[in-house]
């Protein structure tokens, strides 16, 4: 994959991380249970750290990282505010489904191409941590 294509791919991936940060902000506002809120805050912090790592990698490749989730992400976030469940178990379920679909499945699709070894390692690490988020959210449900 050409370096410009890698940067474009990473910027798409980065938008997803920003979407995650903003989604967790909405979830956290709705949660009352301090233990569950703390777990959601931890996941949100992980997404912020992932965004920083990906932005740094883009800069290392002489690219310019995006600084938000983009128009589509903003629209999804706006709509999501109104569709956000109010009950704790439904919030956890919503977060688990979103993390599984957006952070893992779609992310794997986005980065399917030929990435350089350093970029591939970074992205695989991020997706593995997102898989762990899904597991921890499922544990909260049971």
mmCIF file of N, CA and C in Angstrom:
data_model
loop_
_atom_site.group_PDB
_atom_site.id
_atom_site.type_symbol
_atom_site.label_atom_id
_atom_site.label_comp_id
_atom_site.label_asym_id
_atom_site.label_seq_id
_atom_site.Cartn_x
_atom_site.Cartn_y
_atom_site.Cartn_z
ATOM 1 N N UNK A 1 0.855 -1.182 0.000
ATOM 2 C CA UNK A 1 0.000 0.000 0.000
ATOM 3 C C UNK A 1 0.895 1.239 0.000
ATOM 4 N N UNK A 2 0.586 2.169 -0.847
ATOM 5 C CA UNK A 2 1.331 3.414 -0.954
ATOM 6 C C UNK A 2 1.152 4.214 0.337
ATOM 7 N N UNK A 3 2.178 4.991 0.714
ATOM 8 C CA UNK A 3 2.140 5.740 1.975
ATOM 9 C C UNK A 3 0.908 6.640 2.088
ATOM 10 N N UNK A 4 0.522 7.312 0.998
ATOM 11 C CA UNK A 4 -0.676 8.165 1.039
ATOM 12 C C UNK A 4 -1.932 7.348 1.299
ATOM 13 N N UNK A 5 -1.976 6.124 0.763
ATOM 14 C CA UNK A 5 -3.123 5.246 1.017
ATOM 15 C C UNK A 5 -3.151 4.810 2.478
ATOM 16 N N UNK A 6 -1.984 4.552 3.045
ATOM 17 C CA UNK A 6 -1.898 4.179 4.461
ATOM 18 C C UNK A 6 -2.409 5.336 5.319
ATOM 19 N N UNK A 7 -2.002 6.548 5.006
ATOM 20 C CA UNK A 7 -2.441 7.728 5.761
ATOM 21 C C UNK A 7 -3.954 7.885 5.659
ATOM 22 N N UNK A 8 -4.487 7.711 4.450
ATOM 23 C CA UNK A 8 -5.937 7.819 4.255
ATOM 24 C C UNK A 8 -6.662 6.746 5.076
ATOM 25 N N UNK A 9 -6.164 5.528 5.038
ATOM 26 C CA UNK A 9 -6.747 4.429 5.812
ATOM 27 C C UNK A 9 -6.689 4.729 7.306
ATOM 28 N N UNK A 10 -5.547 5.202 7.762
ATOM 29 C CA UNK A 10 -5.398 5.523 9.188
ATOM 30 C C UNK A 10 -6.321 6.668 9.602
ATOM 31 N N UNK A 11 -6.514 7.648 8.740
ATOM 32 C CA UNK A 11 -7.428 8.753 9.068
ATOM 33 C C UNK A 11 -8.875 8.258 9.166
ATOM 34 N N UNK A 12 -9.256 7.319 8.312
ATOM 35 C CA UNK A 12 -10.597 6.730 8.416
ATOM 36 C C UNK A 12 -10.727 5.989 9.741
ATOM 37 N N UNK A 13 -9.708 5.219 10.086
ATOM 38 C CA UNK A 13 -9.685 4.492 11.354
ATOM 39 C C UNK A 13 -9.738 5.477 12.524
ATOM 40 N N UNK A 14 -9.003 6.575 12.421
ATOM 41 C CA UNK A 14 -8.957 7.588 13.472
ATOM 42 C C UNK A 14 -10.335 8.219 13.695
ATOM 43 N N UNK A 15 -11.064 8.471 12.626
ATOM 44 C CA UNK A 15 -12.427 9.007 12.766
ATOM 45 C C UNK A 15 -13.282 8.080 13.625
ATOM 46 N N UNK A 16 -13.099 6.775 13.432
ATOM 47 C CA UNK A 16 -13.838 5.800 14.236
ATOM 48 C C UNK A 16 -13.486 5.885 15.710
ATOM 49 N N UNK A 17 -12.219 6.143 16.004
ATOM 50 C CA UNK A 17 -11.823 6.290 17.405
ATOM 51 C C UNK A 17 -12.485 7.514 18.022
ATOM 52 N N UNK A 18 -12.554 8.607 17.261
ATOM 53 C CA UNK A 18 -13.230 9.814 17.758
ATOM 54 C C UNK A 18 -14.727 9.554 17.973
ATOM 55 N N UNK A 19 -15.335 8.784 17.063
ATOM 56 C CA UNK A 19 -16.740 8.427 17.243
ATOM 57 C C UNK A 19 -16.922 7.669 18.558
ATOM 58 N N UNK A 20 -15.991 6.772 18.861
ATOM 59 C CA UNK A 20 -16.061 6.023 20.108
ATOM 60 C C UNK A 20 -15.957 6.920 21.325
ATOM 61 N N UNK A 21 -15.028 7.855 21.295
ATOM 62 C CA UNK A 21 -14.858 8.793 22.411
ATOM 63 C C UNK A 21 -16.171 9.547 22.657
ATOM 64 N N UNK A 22 -16.784 10.041 21.578
ATOM 65 C CA UNK A 22 -18.014 10.825 21.720
ATOM 66 C C UNK A 22 -19.195 9.957 22.132
ATOM 67 N N UNK A 23 -19.267 8.739 21.627
ATOM 68 C CA UNK A 23 -20.358 7.834 22.020
ATOM 69 C C UNK A 23 -20.283 7.528 23.513
ATOM 70 N N UNK A 24 -19.073 7.260 24.001
ATOM 71 C CA UNK A 24 -18.928 6.954 25.429
ATOM 72 C C UNK A 24 -19.260 8.172 26.284
ATOM 73 N N UNK A 25 -19.025 9.357 25.776
ATOM 74 C CA UNK A 25 -19.408 10.567 26.515
ATOM 75 C C UNK A 25 -20.922 10.570 26.741
ATOM 76 N N UNK A 26 -21.667 10.210 25.706
ATOM 77 C CA UNK A 26 -23.131 10.165 25.820
ATOM 78 C C UNK A 26 -23.572 9.055 26.779
ATOM 79 N N UNK A 27 -22.932 7.893 26.680
ATOM 80 C CA UNK A 27 -23.265 6.793 27.596
ATOM 81 C C UNK A 27 -23.007 7.201 29.044
ATOM 82 N N UNK A 28 -21.852 7.780 29.291
ATOM 83 C CA UNK A 28 -21.434 8.143 30.650
ATOM 84 C C UNK A 28 -22.436 9.121 31.271
ATOM 85 N N UNK A 29 -22.940 10.055 30.481
ATOM 86 C CA UNK A 29 -23.918 11.025 30.985
ATOM 87 C C UNK A 29 -25.192 10.340 31.483
ATOM 88 N N UNK A 30 -25.526 9.197 30.889
ATOM 89 C CA UNK A 30 -26.772 8.508 31.226
ATOM 90 C C UNK A 30 -26.618 7.515 32.379
ATOM 91 N N UNK A 31 -25.392 7.188 32.745
ATOM 92 C CA UNK A 31 -25.170 6.163 33.761
ATOM 93 C C UNK A 31 -25.161 6.743 35.168
ATOM 94 N N UNK A 32 -25.776 6.011 36.109
ATOM 95 C CA UNK A 32 -25.786 6.418 37.513
ATOM 96 C C UNK A 32 -24.872 5.542 38.370
ATOM 97 N N UNK A 33 -24.758 4.274 38.018
ATOM 98 C CA UNK A 33 -23.959 3.329 38.807
ATOM 99 C C UNK A 33 -22.480 3.696 38.702
ATOM 100 N N UNK A 34 -21.829 4.049 39.840
ATOM 101 C CA UNK A 34 -20.437 4.502 39.787
ATOM 102 C C UNK A 34 -19.463 3.446 39.245
ATOM 103 N N UNK A 35 -19.700 2.170 39.546
ATOM 104 C CA UNK A 35 -18.807 1.115 39.054
ATOM 105 C C UNK A 35 -18.890 0.992 37.527
ATOM 106 N N UNK A 36 -20.102 1.027 37.011
ATOM 107 C CA UNK A 36 -20.293 0.914 35.558
ATOM 108 C C UNK A 36 -19.778 2.173 34.870
ATOM 109 N N UNK A 37 -20.048 3.315 35.464
ATOM 110 C CA UNK A 37 -19.560 4.579 34.901
ATOM 111 C C UNK A 37 -18.032 4.559 34.810
ATOM 112 N N UNK A 38 -17.385 4.036 35.854
ATOM 113 C CA UNK A 38 -15.917 3.959 35.879
ATOM 114 C C UNK A 38 -15.393 3.075 34.743
ATOM 115 N N UNK A 39 -16.067 1.953 34.485
ATOM 116 C CA UNK A 39 -15.662 1.059 33.387
ATOM 117 C C UNK A 39 -15.825 1.768 32.042
ATOM 118 N N UNK A 40 -16.912 2.496 31.875
ATOM 119 C CA UNK A 40 -17.137 3.238 30.627
ATOM 120 C C UNK A 40 -16.096 4.344 30.462
ATOM 121 N N UNK A 41 -15.726 4.993 31.556
ATOM 122 C CA UNK A 41 -14.690 6.028 31.498
ATOM 123 C C UNK A 41 -13.344 5.426 31.103
ATOM 124 N N UNK A 42 -13.055 4.224 31.606
ATOM 125 C CA UNK A 42 -11.805 3.548 31.246
ATOM 126 C C UNK A 42 -11.778 3.253 29.743
ATOM 127 N N UNK A 43 -12.882 2.742 29.232
ATOM 128 C CA UNK A 43 -12.961 2.435 27.791
ATOM 129 C C UNK A 43 -12.816 3.718 26.979
ATOM 130 N N UNK A 44 -13.472 4.788 27.428
ATOM 131 C CA UNK A 44 -13.363 6.065 26.720
ATOM 132 C C UNK A 44 -11.909 6.545 26.708
ATOM 133 N N UNK A 45 -11.222 6.423 27.831
ATOM 134 C CA UNK A 45 -9.811 6.820 27.903
ATOM 135 C C UNK A 45 -8.960 5.988 26.947
ATOM 136 N N UNK A 46 -9.271 4.691 26.835
ATOM 137 C CA UNK A 46 -8.553 3.829 25.886
ATOM 138 C C UNK A 46 -8.747 4.350 24.463
ATOM 139 N N UNK A 47 -9.982 4.728 24.107
ATOM 140 C CA UNK A 47 -10.229 5.249 22.757
ATOM 141 C C UNK A 47 -9.464 6.552 22.528
ATOM 142 N N UNK A 48 -9.385 7.392 23.549
ATOM 143 C CA UNK A 48 -8.603 8.635 23.425
ATOM 144 C C UNK A 48 -7.123 8.317 23.207
ATOM 145 N N UNK A 49 -6.619 7.341 23.971
ATOM 146 C CA UNK A 49 -5.209 6.946 23.817
ATOM 147 C C UNK A 49 -4.970 6.351 22.433
ATOM 148 N N UNK A 50 -5.898 5.524 21.957
ATOM 149 C CA UNK A 50 -5.760 4.942 20.622
ATOM 150 C C UNK A 50 -5.738 6.042 19.562
ATOM 151 N N UNK A 51 -6.616 7.023 19.723
ATOM 152 C CA UNK A 51 -6.661 8.135 18.761
ATOM 153 C C UNK A 51 -5.316 8.851 18.733
ATOM 154 N N UNK A 52 -4.737 9.066 19.900
ATOM 155 C CA UNK A 52 -3.433 9.744 19.965
ATOM 156 C C UNK A 52 -2.346 8.911 19.292
ATOM 157 N N UNK A 53 -2.370 7.606 19.530
ATOM 158 C CA UNK A 53 -1.363 6.726 18.928
ATOM 159 C C UNK A 53 -1.488 6.720 17.405
ATOM 160 N N UNK A 54 -2.703 6.650 16.912
ATOM 161 C CA UNK A 54 -2.915 6.631 15.459
ATOM 162 C C UNK A 54 -2.536 7.981 14.852
ATOM 163 N N UNK A 55 -2.899 9.073 15.520
ATOM 164 C CA UNK A 55 -2.529 10.403 15.025
ATOM 165 C C UNK A 55 -1.013 10.547 14.954
ATOM 166 N N UNK A 56 -0.318 10.050 15.962
ATOM 167 C CA UNK A 56 1.148 10.100 15.963
ATOM 168 C C UNK A 56 1.713 9.292 14.800
ATOM 169 N N UNK A 57 1.131 8.117 14.546
ATOM 170 C CA UNK A 57 1.611 7.282 13.433
ATOM 171 C C UNK A 57 1.404 8.006 12.097
ATOM 172 N N UNK A 58 0.267 8.667 11.951
ATOM 173 C CA UNK A 58 0.000 9.423 10.719
ATOM 174 C C UNK A 58 1.054 10.507 10.545
ATOM 175 N N UNK A 59 1.378 11.218 11.616
ATOM 176 C CA UNK A 59 2.406 12.257 11.554
ATOM 177 C C UNK A 59 3.772 11.654 11.230
ATOM 178 N N UNK A 60 4.066 10.488 11.790
ATOM 179 C CA UNK A 60 5.335 9.817 11.499
ATOM 180 C C UNK A 60 5.451 9.463 10.019
ATOM 181 N N UNK A 61 4.301 9.274 9.372
ATOM 182 C CA UNK A 61 4.272 8.973 7.936
ATOM 183 C C UNK A 61 4.161 10.253 7.101
ATOM 184 N N UNK A 62 4.390 11.405 7.770
ATOM 185 C CA UNK A 62 4.332 12.722 7.121
ATOM 186 C C UNK A 62 2.935 13.100 6.648
ATOM 187 N N UNK A 63 1.920 12.588 7.338
ATOM 188 C CA UNK A 63 0.545 12.945 7.021
ATOM 189 C C UNK A 63 -0.021 13.886 8.059
ATOM 190 N N UNK A 64 -1.226 14.353 7.815
ATOM 191 C CA UNK A 64 -1.939 15.226 8.751
ATOM 192 C C UNK A 64 -3.147 14.465 9.284
ATOM 193 N N UNK A 65 -3.170 14.205 10.590
ATOM 194 C CA UNK A 65 -4.309 13.464 11.147
ATOM 195 C C UNK A 65 -5.568 14.319 11.218
ATOM 196 N N UNK A 66 -6.718 13.660 10.981
ATOM 197 C CA UNK A 66 -7.991 14.347 11.181
ATOM 198 C C UNK A 66 -8.122 14.645 12.668
ATOM 199 N N UNK A 67 -8.986 15.613 13.003
ATOM 200 C CA UNK A 67 -9.128 15.950 14.425
ATOM 201 C C UNK A 67 -10.551 15.774 14.940
ATOM 202 N N UNK A 68 -11.397 15.092 14.159
ATOM 203 C CA UNK A 68 -12.739 14.765 14.629
ATOM 204 C C UNK A 68 -13.275 13.577 13.838
ATOM 205 N N UNK A 69 -14.526 13.207 14.112
ATOM 206 C CA UNK A 69 -15.088 12.016 13.472
ATOM 207 C C UNK A 69 -15.628 12.267 12.076
ATOM 208 N N UNK A 70 -15.551 13.490 11.601
ATOM 209 C CA UNK A 70 -16.027 13.802 10.262
ATOM 210 C C UNK A 70 -17.533 14.010 10.229
ATOM 211 N N UNK A 71 -18.059 14.409 9.096
ATOM 212 C CA UNK A 71 -19.473 14.736 8.948
ATOM 213 C C UNK A 71 -20.376 13.539 9.227
ATOM 214 N N UNK A 72 -20.061 12.389 8.649
ATOM 215 C CA UNK A 72 -20.911 11.214 8.844
ATOM 216 C C UNK A 72 -20.937 10.822 10.317
ATOM 217 N N UNK A 73 -19.782 10.843 10.959
ATOM 218 C CA UNK A 73 -19.715 10.525 12.381
ATOM 219 C C UNK A 73 -20.487 11.522 13.222
ATOM 220 N N UNK A 74 -20.430 12.794 12.853
ATOM 221 C CA UNK A 74 -21.174 13.819 13.589
ATOM 222 C C UNK A 74 -22.677 13.595 13.478
ATOM 223 N N UNK A 75 -23.128 13.267 12.284
ATOM 224 C CA UNK A 75 -24.556 13.018 12.071
ATOM 225 C C UNK A 75 -24.985 11.782 12.863
ATOM 226 N N UNK A 76 -24.185 10.711 12.805
ATOM 227 C CA UNK A 76 -24.503 9.501 13.565
ATOM 228 C C UNK A 76 -24.541 9.805 15.059
ATOM 229 N N UNK A 77 -23.606 10.605 15.526
ATOM 230 C CA UNK A 77 -23.574 10.972 16.937
ATOM 231 C C UNK A 77 -24.785 11.783 17.342
ATOM 232 N N UNK A 78 -25.197 12.711 16.477
ATOM 233 C CA UNK A 78 -26.366 13.542 16.745
ATOM 234 C C UNK A 78 -27.622 12.673 16.841
ATOM 235 N N UNK A 79 -27.786 11.774 15.887
ATOM 236 C CA UNK A 79 -28.941 10.868 15.892
ATOM 237 C C UNK A 79 -28.877 9.951 17.107
ATOM 238 N N UNK A 80 -27.673 9.480 17.419
ATOM 239 C CA UNK A 80 -27.473 8.571 18.550
ATOM 240 C C UNK A 80 -27.896 9.164 19.879
ATOM 241 N N UNK A 81 -27.751 10.469 20.039
ATOM 242 C CA UNK A 81 -28.163 11.129 21.286
ATOM 243 C C UNK A 81 -29.646 10.912 21.552
ATOM 244 N N UNK A 82 -30.433 10.906 20.493
ATOM 245 C CA UNK A 82 -31.879 10.776 20.646
ATOM 246 C C UNK A 82 -32.331 9.317 20.738
ATOM 247 N N UNK A 83 -31.477 8.417 20.303
ATOM 248 C CA UNK A 83 -31.826 7.001 20.330
ATOM 249 C C UNK A 83 -31.152 6.274 21.499
ATOM 250 N N UNK A 84 -30.471 6.998 22.337
ATOM 251 C CA UNK A 84 -29.736 6.426 23.454
ATOM 252 C C UNK A 84 -30.709 5.867 24.495
ATOM 253 N N UNK A 85 -30.543 4.604 24.880
ATOM 254 C CA UNK A 85 -31.427 4.038 25.909
ATOM 255 C C UNK A 85 -31.186 4.700 27.264
ATOM 256 N N UNK A 86 -32.163 4.558 28.153
ATOM 257 C CA UNK A 86 -32.060 5.139 29.489
ATOM 258 C C UNK A 86 -31.734 4.108 30.569
ATOM 259 N N UNK A 87 -32.076 2.862 30.346
ATOM 260 C CA UNK A 87 -31.861 1.829 31.347
ATOM 261 C C UNK A 87 -30.421 1.309 31.275
ATOM 262 N N UNK A 88 -29.824 1.096 32.433
ATOM 263 C CA UNK A 88 -28.408 0.730 32.513
ATOM 264 C C UNK A 88 -28.079 -0.498 31.668
ATOM 265 N N UNK A 89 -28.859 -1.581 31.802
ATOM 266 C CA UNK A 89 -28.524 -2.794 31.043
ATOM 267 C C UNK A 89 -28.648 -2.571 29.536
ATOM 268 N N UNK A 90 -29.561 -1.687 29.122
ATOM 269 C CA UNK A 90 -29.702 -1.383 27.693
ATOM 270 C C UNK A 90 -28.548 -0.505 27.205
ATOM 271 N N UNK A 91 -28.063 0.365 28.062
ATOM 272 C CA UNK A 91 -26.898 1.190 27.722
ATOM 273 C C UNK A 91 -25.674 0.291 27.537
ATOM 274 N N UNK A 92 -25.488 -0.639 28.466
ATOM 275 C CA UNK A 92 -24.345 -1.559 28.368
ATOM 276 C C UNK A 92 -24.461 -2.394 27.102
ATOM 277 N N UNK A 93 -25.649 -2.916 26.825
ATOM 278 C CA UNK A 93 -25.864 -3.725 25.628
ATOM 279 C C UNK A 93 -25.597 -2.907 24.365
ATOM 280 N N UNK A 94 -26.074 -1.675 24.343
ATOM 281 C CA UNK A 94 -25.850 -0.789 23.198
ATOM 282 C C UNK A 94 -24.356 -0.547 22.990
ATOM 283 N N UNK A 95 -23.648 -0.285 24.079
ATOM 284 C CA UNK A 95 -22.205 -0.047 23.990
ATOM 285 C C UNK A 95 -21.479 -1.296 23.499
ATOM 286 N N UNK A 96 -21.879 -2.463 24.001
ATOM 287 C CA UNK A 96 -21.234 -3.723 23.593
ATOM 288 C C UNK A 96 -21.447 -3.983 22.100
ATOM 289 N N UNK A 97 -22.677 -3.749 21.636
ATOM 290 C CA UNK A 97 -22.965 -3.965 20.209
ATOM 291 C C UNK A 97 -22.202 -2.963 19.344
ATOM 292 N N UNK A 98 -22.162 -1.703 19.771
ATOM 293 C CA UNK A 98 -21.454 -0.671 19.008
ATOM 294 C C UNK A 98 -19.953 -0.952 18.983
ATOM 295 N N UNK A 99 -19.403 -1.322 20.122
ATOM 296 C CA UNK A 99 -17.959 -1.617 20.213
ATOM 297 C C UNK A 99 -17.619 -2.804 19.311
ATOM 298 N N UNK A 100 -18.470 -3.832 19.352
ATOM 299 C CA UNK A 100 -18.237 -5.028 18.547
ATOM 300 C C UNK A 100 -18.306 -4.719 17.055
ATOM 301 N N UNK A 101 -19.324 -3.948 16.661
ATOM 302 C CA UNK A 101 -19.505 -3.666 15.244
ATOM 303 C C UNK A 101 -18.530 -2.601 14.735
ATOM 304 N N UNK A 102 -18.526 -1.436 15.364
ATOM 305 C CA UNK A 102 -17.714 -0.322 14.861
ATOM 306 C C UNK A 102 -16.232 -0.496 15.174
ATOM 307 N N UNK A 103 -15.913 -0.765 16.441
ATOM 308 C CA UNK A 103 -14.511 -0.774 16.858
ATOM 309 C C UNK A 103 -13.774 -2.027 16.406
ATOM 310 N N UNK A 104 -14.504 -3.125 16.232
ATOM 311 C CA UNK A 104 -13.825 -4.360 15.834
ATOM 312 C C UNK A 104 -14.108 -4.694 14.368
ATOM 313 N N UNK A 105 -15.365 -5.001 14.036
ATOM 314 C CA UNK A 105 -15.679 -5.479 12.682
ATOM 315 C C UNK A 105 -15.364 -4.443 11.598
ATOM 316 N N UNK A 106 -15.897 -3.235 11.724
ATOM 317 C CA UNK A 106 -15.642 -2.216 10.703
ATOM 318 C C UNK A 106 -14.170 -1.826 10.660
ATOM 319 N N UNK A 107 -13.543 -1.760 11.821
ATOM 320 C CA UNK A 107 -12.112 -1.412 11.866
ATOM 321 C C UNK A 107 -11.283 -2.444 11.121
ATOM 322 N N UNK A 108 -11.625 -3.715 11.299
ATOM 323 C CA UNK A 108 -10.896 -4.759 10.571
ATOM 324 C C UNK A 108 -11.067 -4.593 9.065
ATOM 325 N N UNK A 109 -12.263 -4.203 8.633
ATOM 326 C CA UNK A 109 -12.505 -3.963 7.209
ATOM 327 C C UNK A 109 -11.693 -2.777 6.698
ATOM 328 N N UNK A 110 -11.670 -1.696 7.486
ATOM 329 C CA UNK A 110 -10.978 -0.468 7.085
ATOM 330 C C UNK A 110 -9.495 -0.734 6.846
ATOM 331 N N UNK A 111 -8.885 -1.548 7.684
ATOM 332 C CA UNK A 111 -7.432 -1.732 7.628
ATOM 333 C C UNK A 111 -7.022 -3.043 6.960
ATOM 334 N N UNK A 112 -7.882 -3.587 6.118
ATOM 335 C CA UNK A 112 -7.620 -4.871 5.461
ATOM 336 C C UNK A 112 -6.424 -4.862 4.510
ATOM 337 N N UNK A 113 -6.080 -3.734 3.951
ATOM 338 C CA UNK A 113 -5.053 -3.665 2.917
ATOM 339 C C UNK A 113 -3.652 -3.958 3.417
ATOM 340 N N UNK A 114 -2.700 -3.756 2.548
ATOM 341 C CA UNK A 114 -1.294 -3.986 2.875
ATOM 342 C C UNK A 114 -0.748 -2.800 3.655
ATOM 343 N N UNK A 115 -0.621 -2.971 4.942
ATOM 344 C CA UNK A 115 -0.042 -1.929 5.777
ATOM 345 C C UNK A 115 1.405 -2.288 6.079
ATOM 346 N N UNK A 116 2.209 -1.275 6.311
ATOM 347 C CA UNK A 116 3.589 -1.531 6.719
ATOM 348 C C UNK A 116 3.558 -2.208 8.091
ATOM 349 N N UNK A 117 4.617 -2.956 8.426
ATOM 350 C CA UNK A 117 4.609 -3.742 9.672
ATOM 351 C C UNK A 117 4.328 -2.930 10.938
ATOM 352 N N UNK A 118 4.886 -1.733 11.049
ATOM 353 C CA UNK A 118 4.687 -0.919 12.251
ATOM 354 C C UNK A 118 3.228 -0.472 12.386
ATOM 355 N N UNK A 119 2.643 -0.049 11.263
ATOM 356 C CA UNK A 119 1.241 0.375 11.275
ATOM 357 C C UNK A 119 0.335 -0.809 11.572
ATOM 358 N N UNK A 120 0.601 -1.935 10.941
ATOM 359 C CA UNK A 120 -0.205 -3.152 11.139
ATOM 360 C C UNK A 120 -0.179 -3.574 12.605
ATOM 361 N N UNK A 121 0.986 -3.527 13.226
ATOM 362 C CA UNK A 121 1.119 -3.915 14.633
ATOM 363 C C UNK A 121 0.296 -2.981 15.532
ATOM 364 N N UNK A 122 0.382 -1.689 15.262
ATOM 365 C CA UNK A 122 -0.381 -0.707 16.043
ATOM 366 C C UNK A 122 -1.879 -0.978 15.930
ATOM 367 N N UNK A 123 -2.362 -1.142 14.716
ATOM 368 C CA UNK A 123 -3.796 -1.331 14.489
ATOM 369 C C UNK A 123 -4.271 -2.643 15.106
ATOM 370 N N UNK A 124 -3.487 -3.695 14.983
ATOM 371 C CA UNK A 124 -3.867 -4.972 15.588
ATOM 372 C C UNK A 124 -3.947 -4.851 17.105
ATOM 373 N N UNK A 125 -3.040 -4.098 17.698
ATOM 374 C CA UNK A 125 -3.054 -3.873 19.146
ATOM 375 C C UNK A 125 -4.330 -3.122 19.551
ATOM 376 N N UNK A 126 -4.685 -2.089 18.811
ATOM 377 C CA UNK A 126 -5.884 -1.306 19.107
ATOM 378 C C UNK A 126 -7.131 -2.190 18.998
ATOM 379 N N UNK A 127 -7.231 -2.959 17.917
ATOM 380 C CA UNK A 127 -8.415 -3.806 17.722
ATOM 381 C C UNK A 127 -8.483 -4.885 18.809
ATOM 382 N N UNK A 128 -7.342 -5.430 19.219
ATOM 383 C CA UNK A 128 -7.339 -6.407 20.316
ATOM 384 C C UNK A 128 -7.866 -5.785 21.607
ATOM 385 N N UNK A 129 -7.468 -4.552 21.893
ATOM 386 C CA UNK A 129 -7.973 -3.870 23.089
ATOM 387 C C UNK A 129 -9.470 -3.606 22.957
ATOM 388 N N UNK A 130 -9.934 -3.306 21.753
ATOM 389 C CA UNK A 130 -11.372 -3.099 21.553
ATOM 390 C C UNK A 130 -12.146 -4.405 21.745
ATOM 391 N N UNK A 131 -11.563 -5.533 21.354
ATOM 392 C CA UNK A 131 -12.183 -6.836 21.623
ATOM 393 C C UNK A 131 -12.304 -7.055 23.134
ATOM 394 N N UNK A 132 -11.281 -6.645 23.875
ATOM 395 C CA UNK A 132 -11.311 -6.762 25.338
ATOM 396 C C UNK A 132 -12.417 -5.870 25.922
ATOM 397 N N UNK A 133 -12.661 -4.721 25.306
ATOM 398 C CA UNK A 133 -13.761 -3.858 25.754
ATOM 399 C C UNK A 133 -15.097 -4.581 25.611
ATOM 400 N N UNK A 134 -15.283 -5.244 24.480
ATOM 401 C CA UNK A 134 -16.527 -5.990 24.247
ATOM 402 C C UNK A 134 -16.707 -7.039 25.342
ATOM 403 N N UNK A 135 -15.632 -7.761 25.649
ATOM 404 C CA UNK A 135 -15.702 -8.786 26.698
ATOM 405 C C UNK A 135 -16.049 -8.175 28.051
ATOM 406 N N UNK A 136 -15.431 -7.062 28.403
ATOM 407 C CA UNK A 136 -15.716 -6.448 29.704
ATOM 408 C C UNK A 136 -17.151 -5.926 29.757
ATOM 409 N N UNK A 137 -17.666 -5.413 28.650
ATOM 410 C CA UNK A 137 -19.054 -4.958 28.621
ATOM 411 C C UNK A 137 -20.008 -6.139 28.778
ATOM 412 N N UNK A 138 -19.683 -7.260 28.134
ATOM 413 C CA UNK A 138 -20.523 -8.462 28.282
ATOM 414 C C UNK A 138 -20.507 -8.958 29.729
ATOM 415 N N UNK A 139 -19.358 -8.859 30.380
ATOM 416 C CA UNK A 139 -19.285 -9.254 31.804
ATOM 417 C C UNK A 139 -20.181 -8.371 32.663
ATOM 418 N N UNK A 140 -20.268 -7.086 32.336
ATOM 419 C CA UNK A 140 -21.139 -6.184 33.083
ATOM 420 C C UNK A 140 -22.620 -6.565 32.931
ATOM 421 N N UNK A 141 -22.954 -7.166 31.805
ATOM 422 C CA UNK A 141 -24.345 -7.568 31.571
ATOM 423 C C UNK A 141 -24.738 -8.802 32.372
ATOM 424 N N UNK A 142 -23.742 -9.585 32.780
ATOM 425 C CA UNK A 142 -24.066 -10.861 33.445
ATOM 426 C C UNK A 142 -23.650 -10.914 34.883
#
